[in-house]
mmCIF file with all atom_site columns, C-alpha atoms in Angstrom:
data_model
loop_
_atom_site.group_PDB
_atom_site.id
_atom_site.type_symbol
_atom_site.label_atom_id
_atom_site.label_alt_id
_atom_site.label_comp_id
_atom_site.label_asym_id
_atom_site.label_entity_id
_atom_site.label_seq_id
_atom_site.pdbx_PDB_ins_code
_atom_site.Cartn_x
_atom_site.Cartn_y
_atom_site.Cartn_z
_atom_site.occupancy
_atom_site.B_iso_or_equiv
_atom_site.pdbx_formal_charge
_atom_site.auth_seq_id
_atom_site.auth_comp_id
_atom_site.auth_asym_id
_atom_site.auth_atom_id
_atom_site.pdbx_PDB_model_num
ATOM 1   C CA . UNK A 1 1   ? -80.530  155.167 137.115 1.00 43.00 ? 1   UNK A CA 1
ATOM 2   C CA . UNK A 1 2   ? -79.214  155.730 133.974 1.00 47.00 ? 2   UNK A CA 1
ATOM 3   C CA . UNK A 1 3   ? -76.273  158.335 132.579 1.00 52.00 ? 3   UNK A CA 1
ATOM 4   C CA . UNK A 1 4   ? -76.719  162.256 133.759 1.00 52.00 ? 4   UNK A CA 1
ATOM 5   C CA . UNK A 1 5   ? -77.191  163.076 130.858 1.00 45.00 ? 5   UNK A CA 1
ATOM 6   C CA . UNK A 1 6   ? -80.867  161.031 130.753 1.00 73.00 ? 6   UNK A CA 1
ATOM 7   C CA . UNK A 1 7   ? -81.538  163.177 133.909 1.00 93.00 ? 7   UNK A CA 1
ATOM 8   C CA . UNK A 1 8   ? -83.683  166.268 133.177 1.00 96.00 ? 8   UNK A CA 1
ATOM 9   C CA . UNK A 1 9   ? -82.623  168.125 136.420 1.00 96.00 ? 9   UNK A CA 1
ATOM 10  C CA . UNK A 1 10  ? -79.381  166.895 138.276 1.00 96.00 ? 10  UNK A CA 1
ATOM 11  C CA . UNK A 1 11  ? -78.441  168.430 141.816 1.00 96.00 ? 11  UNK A CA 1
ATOM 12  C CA . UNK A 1 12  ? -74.805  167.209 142.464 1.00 96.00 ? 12  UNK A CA 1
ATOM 13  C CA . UNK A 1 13  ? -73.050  167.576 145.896 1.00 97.00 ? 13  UNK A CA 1
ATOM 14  C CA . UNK A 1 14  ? -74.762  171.044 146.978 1.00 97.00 ? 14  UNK A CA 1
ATOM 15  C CA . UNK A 1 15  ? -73.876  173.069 149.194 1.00 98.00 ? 15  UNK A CA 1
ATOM 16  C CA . UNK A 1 16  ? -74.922  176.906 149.862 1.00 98.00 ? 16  UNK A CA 1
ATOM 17  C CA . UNK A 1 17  ? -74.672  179.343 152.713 1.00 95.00 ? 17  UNK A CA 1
ATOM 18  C CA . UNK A 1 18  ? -75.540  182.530 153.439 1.00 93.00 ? 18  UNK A CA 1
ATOM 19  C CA . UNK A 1 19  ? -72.678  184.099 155.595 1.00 92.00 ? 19  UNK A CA 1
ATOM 20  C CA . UNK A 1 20  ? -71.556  182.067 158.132 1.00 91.00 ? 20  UNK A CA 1
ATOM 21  C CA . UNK A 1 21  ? -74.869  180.198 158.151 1.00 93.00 ? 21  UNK A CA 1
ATOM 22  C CA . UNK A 1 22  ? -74.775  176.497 156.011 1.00 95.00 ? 22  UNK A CA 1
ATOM 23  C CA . UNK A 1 23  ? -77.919  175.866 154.500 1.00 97.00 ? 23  UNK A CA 1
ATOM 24  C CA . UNK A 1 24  ? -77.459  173.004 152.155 1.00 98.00 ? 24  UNK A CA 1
ATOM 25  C CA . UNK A 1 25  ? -74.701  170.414 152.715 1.00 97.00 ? 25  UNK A CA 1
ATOM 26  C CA . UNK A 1 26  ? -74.147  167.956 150.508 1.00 97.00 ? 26  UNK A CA 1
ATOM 27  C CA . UNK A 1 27  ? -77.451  167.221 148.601 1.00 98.00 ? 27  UNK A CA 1
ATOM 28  C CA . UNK A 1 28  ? -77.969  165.120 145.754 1.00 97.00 ? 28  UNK A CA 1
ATOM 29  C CA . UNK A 1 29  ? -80.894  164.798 143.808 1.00 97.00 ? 29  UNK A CA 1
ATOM 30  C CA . UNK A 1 30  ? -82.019  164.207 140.218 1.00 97.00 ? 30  UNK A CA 1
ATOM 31  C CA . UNK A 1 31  ? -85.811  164.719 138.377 1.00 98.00 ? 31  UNK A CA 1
ATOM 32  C CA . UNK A 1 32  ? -86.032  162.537 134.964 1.00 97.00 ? 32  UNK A CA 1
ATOM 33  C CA . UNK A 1 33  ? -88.921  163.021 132.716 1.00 97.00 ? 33  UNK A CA 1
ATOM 34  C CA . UNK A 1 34  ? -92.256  161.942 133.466 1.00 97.00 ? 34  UNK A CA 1
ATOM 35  C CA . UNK A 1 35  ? -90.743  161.806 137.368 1.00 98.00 ? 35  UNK A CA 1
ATOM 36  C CA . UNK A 1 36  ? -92.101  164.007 140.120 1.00 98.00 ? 36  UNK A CA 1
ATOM 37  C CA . UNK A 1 37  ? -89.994  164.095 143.234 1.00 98.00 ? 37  UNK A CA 1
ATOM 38  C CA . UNK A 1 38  ? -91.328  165.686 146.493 1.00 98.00 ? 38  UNK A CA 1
ATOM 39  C CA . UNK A 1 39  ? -89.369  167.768 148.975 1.00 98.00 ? 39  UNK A CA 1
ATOM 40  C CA . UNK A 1 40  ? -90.466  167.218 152.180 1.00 98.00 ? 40  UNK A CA 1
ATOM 41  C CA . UNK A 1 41  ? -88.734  169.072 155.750 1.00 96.00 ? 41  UNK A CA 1
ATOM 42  C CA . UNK A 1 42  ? -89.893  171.958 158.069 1.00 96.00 ? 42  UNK A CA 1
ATOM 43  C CA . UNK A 1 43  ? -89.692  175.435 157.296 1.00 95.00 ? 43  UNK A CA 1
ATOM 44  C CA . UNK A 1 44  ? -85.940  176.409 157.153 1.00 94.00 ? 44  UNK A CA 1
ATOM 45  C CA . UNK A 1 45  ? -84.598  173.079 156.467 1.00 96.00 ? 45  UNK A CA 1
ATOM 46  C CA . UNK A 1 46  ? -83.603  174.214 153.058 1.00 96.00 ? 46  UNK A CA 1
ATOM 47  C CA . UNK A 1 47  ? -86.483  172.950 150.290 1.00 97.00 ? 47  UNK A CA 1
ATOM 48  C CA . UNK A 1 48  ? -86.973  176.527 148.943 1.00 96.00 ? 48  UNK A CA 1
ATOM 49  C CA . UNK A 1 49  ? -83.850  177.442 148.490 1.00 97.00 ? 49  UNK A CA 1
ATOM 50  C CA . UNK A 1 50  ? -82.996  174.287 146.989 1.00 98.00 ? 50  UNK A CA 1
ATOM 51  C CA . UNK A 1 51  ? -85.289  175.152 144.229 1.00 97.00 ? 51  UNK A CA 1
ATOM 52  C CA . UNK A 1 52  ? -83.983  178.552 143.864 1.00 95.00 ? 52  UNK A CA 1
ATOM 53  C CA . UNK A 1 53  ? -81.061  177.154 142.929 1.00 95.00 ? 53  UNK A CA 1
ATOM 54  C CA . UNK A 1 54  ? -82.545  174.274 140.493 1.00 95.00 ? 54  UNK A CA 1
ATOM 55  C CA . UNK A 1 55  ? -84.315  177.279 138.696 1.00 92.00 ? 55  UNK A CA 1
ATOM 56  C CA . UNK A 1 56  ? -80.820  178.846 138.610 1.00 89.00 ? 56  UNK A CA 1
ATOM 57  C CA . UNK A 1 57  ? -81.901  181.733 140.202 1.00 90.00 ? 57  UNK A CA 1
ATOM 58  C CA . UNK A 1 58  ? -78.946  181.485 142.685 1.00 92.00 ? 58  UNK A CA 1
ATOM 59  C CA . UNK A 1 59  ? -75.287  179.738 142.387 1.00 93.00 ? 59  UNK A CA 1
ATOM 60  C CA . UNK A 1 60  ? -74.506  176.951 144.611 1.00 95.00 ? 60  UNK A CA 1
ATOM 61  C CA . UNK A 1 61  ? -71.432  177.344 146.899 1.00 96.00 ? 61  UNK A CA 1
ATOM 62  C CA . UNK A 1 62  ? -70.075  174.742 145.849 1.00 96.00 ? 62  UNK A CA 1
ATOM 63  C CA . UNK A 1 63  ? -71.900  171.996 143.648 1.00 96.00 ? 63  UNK A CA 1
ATOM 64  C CA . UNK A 1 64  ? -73.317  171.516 139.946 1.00 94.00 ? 64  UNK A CA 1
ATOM 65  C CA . UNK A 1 65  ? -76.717  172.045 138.880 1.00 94.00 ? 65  UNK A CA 1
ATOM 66  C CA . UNK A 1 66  ? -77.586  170.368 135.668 1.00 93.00 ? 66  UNK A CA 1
ATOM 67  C CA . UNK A 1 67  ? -80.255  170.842 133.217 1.00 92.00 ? 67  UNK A CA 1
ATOM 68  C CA . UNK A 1 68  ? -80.210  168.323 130.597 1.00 90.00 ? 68  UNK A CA 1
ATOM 69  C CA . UNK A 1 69  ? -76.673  167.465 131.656 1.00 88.00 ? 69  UNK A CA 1
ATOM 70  C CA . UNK A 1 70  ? -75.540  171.026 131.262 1.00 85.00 ? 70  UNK A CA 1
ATOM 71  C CA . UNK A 1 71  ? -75.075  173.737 133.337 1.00 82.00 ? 71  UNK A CA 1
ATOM 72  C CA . UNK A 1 72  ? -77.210  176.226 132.240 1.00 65.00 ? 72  UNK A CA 1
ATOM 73  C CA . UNK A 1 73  ? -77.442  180.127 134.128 1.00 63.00 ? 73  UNK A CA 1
ATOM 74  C CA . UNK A 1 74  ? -81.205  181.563 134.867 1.00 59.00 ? 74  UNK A CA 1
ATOM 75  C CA . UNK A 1 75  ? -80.634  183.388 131.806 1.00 61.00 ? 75  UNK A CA 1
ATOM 76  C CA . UNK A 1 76  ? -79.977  181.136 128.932 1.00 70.00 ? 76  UNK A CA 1
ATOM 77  C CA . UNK A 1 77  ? -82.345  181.259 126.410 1.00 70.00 ? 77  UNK A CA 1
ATOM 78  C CA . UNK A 1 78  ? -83.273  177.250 126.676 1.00 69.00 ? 78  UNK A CA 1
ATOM 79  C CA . UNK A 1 79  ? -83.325  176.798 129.908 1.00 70.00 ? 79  UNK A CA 1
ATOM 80  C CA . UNK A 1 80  ? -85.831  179.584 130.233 1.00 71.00 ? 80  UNK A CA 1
ATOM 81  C CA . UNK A 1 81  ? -88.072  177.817 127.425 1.00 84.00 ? 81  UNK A CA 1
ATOM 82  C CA . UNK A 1 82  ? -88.404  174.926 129.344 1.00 92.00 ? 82  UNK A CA 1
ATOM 83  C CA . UNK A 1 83  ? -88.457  175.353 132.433 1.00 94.00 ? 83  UNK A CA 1
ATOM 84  C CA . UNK A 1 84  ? -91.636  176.611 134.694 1.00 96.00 ? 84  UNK A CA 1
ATOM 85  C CA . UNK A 1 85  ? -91.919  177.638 138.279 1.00 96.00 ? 85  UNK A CA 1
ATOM 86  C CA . UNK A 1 86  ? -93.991  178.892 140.773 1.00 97.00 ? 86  UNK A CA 1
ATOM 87  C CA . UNK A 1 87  ? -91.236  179.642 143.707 1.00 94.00 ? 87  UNK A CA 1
ATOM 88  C CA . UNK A 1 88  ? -92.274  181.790 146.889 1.00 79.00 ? 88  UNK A CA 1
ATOM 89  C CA . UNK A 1 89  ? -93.305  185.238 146.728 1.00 72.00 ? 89  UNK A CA 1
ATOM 90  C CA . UNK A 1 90  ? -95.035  184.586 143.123 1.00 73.00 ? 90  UNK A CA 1
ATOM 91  C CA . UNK A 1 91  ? -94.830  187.964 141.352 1.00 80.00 ? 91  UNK A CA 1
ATOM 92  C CA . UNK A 1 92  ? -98.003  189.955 139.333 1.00 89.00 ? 92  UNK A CA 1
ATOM 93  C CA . UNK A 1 93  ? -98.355  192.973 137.818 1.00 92.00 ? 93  UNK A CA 1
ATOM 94  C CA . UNK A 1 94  ? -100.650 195.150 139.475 1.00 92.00 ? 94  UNK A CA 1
ATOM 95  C CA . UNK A 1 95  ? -101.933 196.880 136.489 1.00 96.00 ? 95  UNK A CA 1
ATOM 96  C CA . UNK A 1 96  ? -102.758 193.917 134.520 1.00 97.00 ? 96  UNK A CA 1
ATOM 97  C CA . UNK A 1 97  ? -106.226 191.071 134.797 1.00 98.00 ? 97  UNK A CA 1
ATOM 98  C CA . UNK A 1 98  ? -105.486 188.304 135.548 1.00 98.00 ? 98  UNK A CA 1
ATOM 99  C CA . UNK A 1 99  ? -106.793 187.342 132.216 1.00 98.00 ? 99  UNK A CA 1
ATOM 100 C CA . UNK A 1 100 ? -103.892 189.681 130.481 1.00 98.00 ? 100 UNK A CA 1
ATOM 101 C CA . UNK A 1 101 ? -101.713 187.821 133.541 1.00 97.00 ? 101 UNK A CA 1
ATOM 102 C CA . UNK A 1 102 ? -102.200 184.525 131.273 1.00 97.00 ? 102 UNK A CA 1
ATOM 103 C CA . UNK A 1 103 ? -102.347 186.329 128.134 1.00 97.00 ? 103 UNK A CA 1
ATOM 104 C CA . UNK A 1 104 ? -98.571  187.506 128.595 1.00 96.00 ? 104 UNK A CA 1
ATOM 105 C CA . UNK A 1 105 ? -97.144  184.336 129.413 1.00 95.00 ? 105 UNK A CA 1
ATOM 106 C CA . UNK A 1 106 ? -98.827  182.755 126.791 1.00 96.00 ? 106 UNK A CA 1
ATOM 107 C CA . UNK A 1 107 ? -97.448  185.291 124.247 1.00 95.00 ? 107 UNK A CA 1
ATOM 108 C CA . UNK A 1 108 ? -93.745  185.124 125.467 1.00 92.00 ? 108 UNK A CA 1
ATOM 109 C CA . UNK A 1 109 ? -93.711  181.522 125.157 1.00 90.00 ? 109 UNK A CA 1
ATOM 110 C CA . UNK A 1 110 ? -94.845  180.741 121.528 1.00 84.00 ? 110 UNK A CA 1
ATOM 111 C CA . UNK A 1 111 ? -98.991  180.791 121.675 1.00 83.00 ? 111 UNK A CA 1
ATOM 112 C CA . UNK A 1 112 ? -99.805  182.990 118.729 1.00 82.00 ? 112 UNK A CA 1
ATOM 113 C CA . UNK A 1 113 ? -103.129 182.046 117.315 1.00 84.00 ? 113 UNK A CA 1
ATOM 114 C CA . UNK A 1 114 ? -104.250 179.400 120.240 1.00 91.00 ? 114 UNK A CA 1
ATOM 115 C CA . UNK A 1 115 ? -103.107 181.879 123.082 1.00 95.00 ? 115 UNK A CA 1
ATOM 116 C CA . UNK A 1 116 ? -106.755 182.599 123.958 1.00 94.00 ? 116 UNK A CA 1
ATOM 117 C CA . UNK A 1 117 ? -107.777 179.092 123.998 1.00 96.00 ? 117 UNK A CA 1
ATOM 118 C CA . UNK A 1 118 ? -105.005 178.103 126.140 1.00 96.00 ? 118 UNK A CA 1
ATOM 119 C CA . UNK A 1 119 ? -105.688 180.924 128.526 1.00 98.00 ? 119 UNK A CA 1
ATOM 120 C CA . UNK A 1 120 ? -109.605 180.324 128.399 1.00 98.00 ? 120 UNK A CA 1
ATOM 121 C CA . UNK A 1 121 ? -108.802 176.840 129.597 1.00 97.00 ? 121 UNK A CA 1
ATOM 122 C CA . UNK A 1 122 ? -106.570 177.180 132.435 1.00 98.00 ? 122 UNK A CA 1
ATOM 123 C CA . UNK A 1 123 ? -109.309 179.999 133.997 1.00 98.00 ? 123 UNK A CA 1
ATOM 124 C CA . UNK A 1 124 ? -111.552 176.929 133.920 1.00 98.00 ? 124 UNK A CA 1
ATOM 125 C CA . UNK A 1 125 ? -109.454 174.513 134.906 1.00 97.00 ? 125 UNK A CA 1
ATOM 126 C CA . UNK A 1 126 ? -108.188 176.814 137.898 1.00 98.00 ? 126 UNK A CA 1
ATOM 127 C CA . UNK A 1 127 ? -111.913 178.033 138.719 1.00 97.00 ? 127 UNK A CA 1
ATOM 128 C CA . UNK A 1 128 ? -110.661 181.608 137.483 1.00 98.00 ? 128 UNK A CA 1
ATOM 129 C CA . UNK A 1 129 ? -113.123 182.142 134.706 1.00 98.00 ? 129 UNK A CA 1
ATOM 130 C CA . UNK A 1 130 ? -115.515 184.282 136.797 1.00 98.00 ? 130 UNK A CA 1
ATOM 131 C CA . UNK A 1 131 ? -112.899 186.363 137.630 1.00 98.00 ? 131 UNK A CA 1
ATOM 132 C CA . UNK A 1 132 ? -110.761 186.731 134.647 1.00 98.00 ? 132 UNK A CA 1
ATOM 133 C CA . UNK A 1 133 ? -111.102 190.769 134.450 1.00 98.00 ? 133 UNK A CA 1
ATOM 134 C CA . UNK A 1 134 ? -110.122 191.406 138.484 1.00 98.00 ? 134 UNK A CA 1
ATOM 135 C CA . UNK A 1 135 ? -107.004 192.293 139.267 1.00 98.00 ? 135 UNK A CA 1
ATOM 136 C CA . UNK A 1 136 ? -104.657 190.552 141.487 1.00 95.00 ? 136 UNK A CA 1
ATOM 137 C CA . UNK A 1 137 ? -105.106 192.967 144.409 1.00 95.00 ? 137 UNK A CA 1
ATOM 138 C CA . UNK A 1 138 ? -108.966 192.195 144.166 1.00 97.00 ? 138 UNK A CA 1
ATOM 139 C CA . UNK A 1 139 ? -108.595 188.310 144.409 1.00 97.00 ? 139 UNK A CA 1
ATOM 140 C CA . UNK A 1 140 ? -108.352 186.357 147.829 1.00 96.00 ? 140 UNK A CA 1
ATOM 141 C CA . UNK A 1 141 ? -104.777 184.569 148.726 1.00 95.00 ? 141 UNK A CA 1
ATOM 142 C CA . UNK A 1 142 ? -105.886 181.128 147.079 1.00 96.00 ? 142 UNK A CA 1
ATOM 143 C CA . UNK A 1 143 ? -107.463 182.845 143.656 1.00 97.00 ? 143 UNK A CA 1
ATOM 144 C CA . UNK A 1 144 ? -103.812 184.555 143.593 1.00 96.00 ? 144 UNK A CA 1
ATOM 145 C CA . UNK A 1 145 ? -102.300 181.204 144.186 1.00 96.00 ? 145 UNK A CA 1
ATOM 146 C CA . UNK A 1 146 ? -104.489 179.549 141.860 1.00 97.00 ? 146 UNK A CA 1
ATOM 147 C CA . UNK A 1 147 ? -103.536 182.372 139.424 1.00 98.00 ? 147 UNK A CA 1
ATOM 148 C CA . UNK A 1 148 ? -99.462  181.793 139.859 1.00 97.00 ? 148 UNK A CA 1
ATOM 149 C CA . UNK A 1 149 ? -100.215 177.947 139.303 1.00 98.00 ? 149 UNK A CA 1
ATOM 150 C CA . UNK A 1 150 ? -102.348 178.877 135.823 1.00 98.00 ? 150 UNK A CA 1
ATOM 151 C CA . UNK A 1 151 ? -99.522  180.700 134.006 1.00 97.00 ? 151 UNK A CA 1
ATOM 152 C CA . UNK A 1 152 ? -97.705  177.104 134.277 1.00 97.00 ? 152 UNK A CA 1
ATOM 153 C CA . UNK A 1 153 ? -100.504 176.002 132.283 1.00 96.00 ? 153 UNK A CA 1
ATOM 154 C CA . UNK A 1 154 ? -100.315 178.148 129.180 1.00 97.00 ? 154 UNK A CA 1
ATOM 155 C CA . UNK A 1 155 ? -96.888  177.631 128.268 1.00 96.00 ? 155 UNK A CA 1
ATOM 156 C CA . UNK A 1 156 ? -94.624  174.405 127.627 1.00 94.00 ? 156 UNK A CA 1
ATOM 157 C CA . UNK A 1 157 ? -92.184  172.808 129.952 1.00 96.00 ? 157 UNK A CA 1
ATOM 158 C CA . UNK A 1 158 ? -89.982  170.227 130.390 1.00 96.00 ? 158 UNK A CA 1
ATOM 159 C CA . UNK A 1 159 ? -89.559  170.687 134.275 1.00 97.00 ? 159 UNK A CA 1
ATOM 160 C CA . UNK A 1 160 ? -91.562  172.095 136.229 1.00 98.00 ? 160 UNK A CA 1
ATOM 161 C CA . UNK A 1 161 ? -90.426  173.834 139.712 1.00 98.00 ? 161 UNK A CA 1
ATOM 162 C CA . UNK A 1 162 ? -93.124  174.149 142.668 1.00 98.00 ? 162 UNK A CA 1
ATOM 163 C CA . UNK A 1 163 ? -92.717  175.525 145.946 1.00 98.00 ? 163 UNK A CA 1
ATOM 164 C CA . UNK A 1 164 ? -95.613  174.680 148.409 1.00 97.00 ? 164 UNK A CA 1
ATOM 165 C CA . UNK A 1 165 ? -97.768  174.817 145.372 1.00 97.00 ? 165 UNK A CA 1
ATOM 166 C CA . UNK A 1 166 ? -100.573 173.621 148.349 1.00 97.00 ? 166 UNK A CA 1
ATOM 167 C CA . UNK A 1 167 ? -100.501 176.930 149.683 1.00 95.00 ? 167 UNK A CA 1
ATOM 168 C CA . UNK A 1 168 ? -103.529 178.513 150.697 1.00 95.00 ? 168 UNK A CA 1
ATOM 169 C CA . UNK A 1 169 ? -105.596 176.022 148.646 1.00 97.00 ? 169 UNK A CA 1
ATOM 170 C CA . UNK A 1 170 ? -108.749 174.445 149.874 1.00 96.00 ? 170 UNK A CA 1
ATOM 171 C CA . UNK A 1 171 ? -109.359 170.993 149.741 1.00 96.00 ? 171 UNK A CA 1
ATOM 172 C CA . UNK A 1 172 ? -110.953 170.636 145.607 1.00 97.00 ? 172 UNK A CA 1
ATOM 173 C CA . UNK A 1 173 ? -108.388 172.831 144.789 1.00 97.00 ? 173 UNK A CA 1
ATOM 174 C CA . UNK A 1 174 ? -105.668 170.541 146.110 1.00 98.00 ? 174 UNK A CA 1
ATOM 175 C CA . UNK A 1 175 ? -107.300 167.646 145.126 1.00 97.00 ? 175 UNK A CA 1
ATOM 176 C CA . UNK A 1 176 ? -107.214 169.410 141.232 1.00 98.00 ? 176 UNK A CA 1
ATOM 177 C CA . UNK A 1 177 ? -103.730 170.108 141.849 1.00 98.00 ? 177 UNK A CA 1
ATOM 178 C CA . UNK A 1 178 ? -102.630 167.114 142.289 1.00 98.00 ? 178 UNK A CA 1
ATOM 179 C CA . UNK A 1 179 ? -104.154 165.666 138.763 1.00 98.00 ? 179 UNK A CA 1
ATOM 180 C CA . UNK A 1 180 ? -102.883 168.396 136.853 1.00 98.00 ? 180 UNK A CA 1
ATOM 181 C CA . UNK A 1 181 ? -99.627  167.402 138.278 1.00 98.00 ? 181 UNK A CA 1
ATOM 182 C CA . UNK A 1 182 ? -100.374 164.062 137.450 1.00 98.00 ? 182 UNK A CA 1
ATOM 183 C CA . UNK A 1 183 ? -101.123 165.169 133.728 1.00 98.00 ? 183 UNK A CA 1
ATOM 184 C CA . UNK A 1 184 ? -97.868  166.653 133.501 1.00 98.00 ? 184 UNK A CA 1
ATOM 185 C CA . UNK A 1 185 ? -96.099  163.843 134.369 1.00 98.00 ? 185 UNK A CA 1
ATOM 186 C CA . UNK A 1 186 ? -98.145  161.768 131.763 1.00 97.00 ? 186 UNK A CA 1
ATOM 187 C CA . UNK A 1 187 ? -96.937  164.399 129.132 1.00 96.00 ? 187 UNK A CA 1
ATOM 188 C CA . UNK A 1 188 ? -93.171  163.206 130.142 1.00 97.00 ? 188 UNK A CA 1
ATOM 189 C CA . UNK A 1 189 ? -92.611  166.489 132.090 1.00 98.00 ? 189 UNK A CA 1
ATOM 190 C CA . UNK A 1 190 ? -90.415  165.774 135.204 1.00 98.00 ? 190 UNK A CA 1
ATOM 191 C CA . UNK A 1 191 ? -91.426  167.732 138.428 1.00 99.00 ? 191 UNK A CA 1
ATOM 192 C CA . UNK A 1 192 ? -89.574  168.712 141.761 1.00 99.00 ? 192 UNK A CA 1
ATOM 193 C CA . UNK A 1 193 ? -91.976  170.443 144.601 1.00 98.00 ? 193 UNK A CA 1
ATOM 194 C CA . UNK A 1 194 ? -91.178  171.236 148.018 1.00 98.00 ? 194 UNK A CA 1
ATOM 195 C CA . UNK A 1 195 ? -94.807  170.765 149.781 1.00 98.00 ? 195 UNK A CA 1
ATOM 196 C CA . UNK A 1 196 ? -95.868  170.002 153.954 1.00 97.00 ? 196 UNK A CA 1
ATOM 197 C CA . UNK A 1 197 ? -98.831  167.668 152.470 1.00 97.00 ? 197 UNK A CA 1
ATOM 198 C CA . UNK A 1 198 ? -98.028  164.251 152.396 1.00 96.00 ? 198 UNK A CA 1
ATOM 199 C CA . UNK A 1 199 ? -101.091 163.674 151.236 1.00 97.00 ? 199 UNK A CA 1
ATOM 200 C CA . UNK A 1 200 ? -99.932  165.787 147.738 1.00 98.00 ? 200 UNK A CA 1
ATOM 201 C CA . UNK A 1 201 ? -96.910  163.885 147.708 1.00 98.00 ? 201 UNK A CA 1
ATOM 202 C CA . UNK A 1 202 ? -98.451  160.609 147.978 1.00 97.00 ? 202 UNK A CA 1
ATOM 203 C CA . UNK A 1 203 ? -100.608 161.342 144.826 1.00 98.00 ? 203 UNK A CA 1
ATOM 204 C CA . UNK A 1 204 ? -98.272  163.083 142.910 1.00 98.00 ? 204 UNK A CA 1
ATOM 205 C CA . UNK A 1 205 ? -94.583  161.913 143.526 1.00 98.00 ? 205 UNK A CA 1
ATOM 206 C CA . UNK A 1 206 ? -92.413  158.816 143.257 1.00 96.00 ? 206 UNK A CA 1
ATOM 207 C CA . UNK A 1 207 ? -89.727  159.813 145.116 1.00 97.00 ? 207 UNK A CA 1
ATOM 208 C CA . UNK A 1 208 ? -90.011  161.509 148.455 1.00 97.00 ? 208 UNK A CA 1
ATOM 209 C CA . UNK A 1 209 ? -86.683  163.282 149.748 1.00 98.00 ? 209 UNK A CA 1
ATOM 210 C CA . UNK A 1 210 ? -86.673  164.655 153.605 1.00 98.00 ? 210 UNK A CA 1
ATOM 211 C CA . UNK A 1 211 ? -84.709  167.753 154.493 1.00 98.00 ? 211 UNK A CA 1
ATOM 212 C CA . UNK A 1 212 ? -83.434  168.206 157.941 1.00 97.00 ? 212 UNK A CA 1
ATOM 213 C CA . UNK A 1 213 ? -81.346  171.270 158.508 1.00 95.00 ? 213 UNK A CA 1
ATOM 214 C CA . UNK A 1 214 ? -79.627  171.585 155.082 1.00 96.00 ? 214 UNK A CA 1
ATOM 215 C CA . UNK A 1 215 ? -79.402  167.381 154.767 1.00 96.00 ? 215 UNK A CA 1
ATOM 216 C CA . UNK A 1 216 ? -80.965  164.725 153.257 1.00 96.00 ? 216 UNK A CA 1
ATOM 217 C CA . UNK A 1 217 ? -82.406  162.469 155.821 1.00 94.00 ? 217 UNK A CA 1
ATOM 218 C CA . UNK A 1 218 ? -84.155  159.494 155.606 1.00 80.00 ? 218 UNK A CA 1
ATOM 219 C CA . UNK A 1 219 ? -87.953  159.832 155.694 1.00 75.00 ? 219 UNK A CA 1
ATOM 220 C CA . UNK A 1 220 ? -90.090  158.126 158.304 1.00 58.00 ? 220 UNK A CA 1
#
């Protein structure tokens, strides 16, 4: 498997609880580059907030999360820069398009002269273009989804963080999904997503990892 430090994500001995309630025990996983691993479990079994914590969005209880074999907080300048997620409860602006959605990503990250090229192509590739002057309140659940997904697109990564990225997708849109993912992977980005569809993981991921009440279990 290599040194940690080869890893681009490393989840060592987890645990975290809320209260008296345990909600990971004891997890290990690790995401090297051009790697895609798929979180798999019912709802509660701990997938999102494992990736809460791999975004560094919350400390562990006890545990190391490791980001190029440091540990890095949410707020360090690099780890930001290179790392992209789409975790639950995506946030938008109200007051902005979704084409100035893109646009503002694409600025913050380094796009300059390119930005709207970049942002043209991910309303195509995301089947946004026709609606690249609504805002988000105007667009159904899956154009917002598709929207969240998008702003991955305009910006560079070296991991990439997904949480039921499936969500309220119809079938082509899944199906698109899972070759952008695919892309990424081919550009030596390394992926973790917590999905329900096996079928996503099969296309997507080469290591599956089952979640059963805060454990990893082994998957039937």
């Amino acid at each position: 498997m290599g040194n940690e430090r080869e890893a681009v994500l490393l989840l060592r001995d987890i645990d975290q609880s809320y209260g008296a309630r345990q909600v990971l025990e004891r997890v290990n996983a690790r995401v090297d580059a051009g790697a895609c691993v798929a979180l798999l479990g019912e709802n509660g079994s701990g997938k999102s907030t494992l990736l809460r914590l791999a975004a560094g969005r919350e400390e562990p209880a006890a545990g190391s999360v490791l980001f190029r074999g440091e540990c890095l907080a949410e707020d360090h300048r690099r780890r930001r820069s290179e790392v992209a997620s789409v975790l639950d409860h995506a946030s938008h602006y109200p007051d902005l398009t979704v084409h100035e959605h893109l646009m503002l990503v694409a600025l913050a990250h380094g796009h300059d002269r390119r930005a709207h090229t970049v942002v043209d192509a991910a309303l195509d590739a995301h089947r946004l273009a026709g609606h690249a002057e609504a805002y988000p309140d105007e667009l159904s659940s899956g154009q917002r989804q598709l929207m969240a997904l998008a702003t991955t697109e305009v910006r560079p990564y070296s991991l990439l963080l997904l949480d039921e990225p499936e969500q309220r997708l119809d079938a082509d849109a899944r199906r698109e999904l899972a070759e952008r993912l695919t892309a990424a992977r081919r550009r030596g980005a390394a992926v973790l997503l917590a999905t329900h569809d096996r079928t996503l993981a099969d296309a997507v991921a080469d290591t599956r990892l089952v979640l059963a009440h805060g454990r990893l279990v082994d998957d039937h």
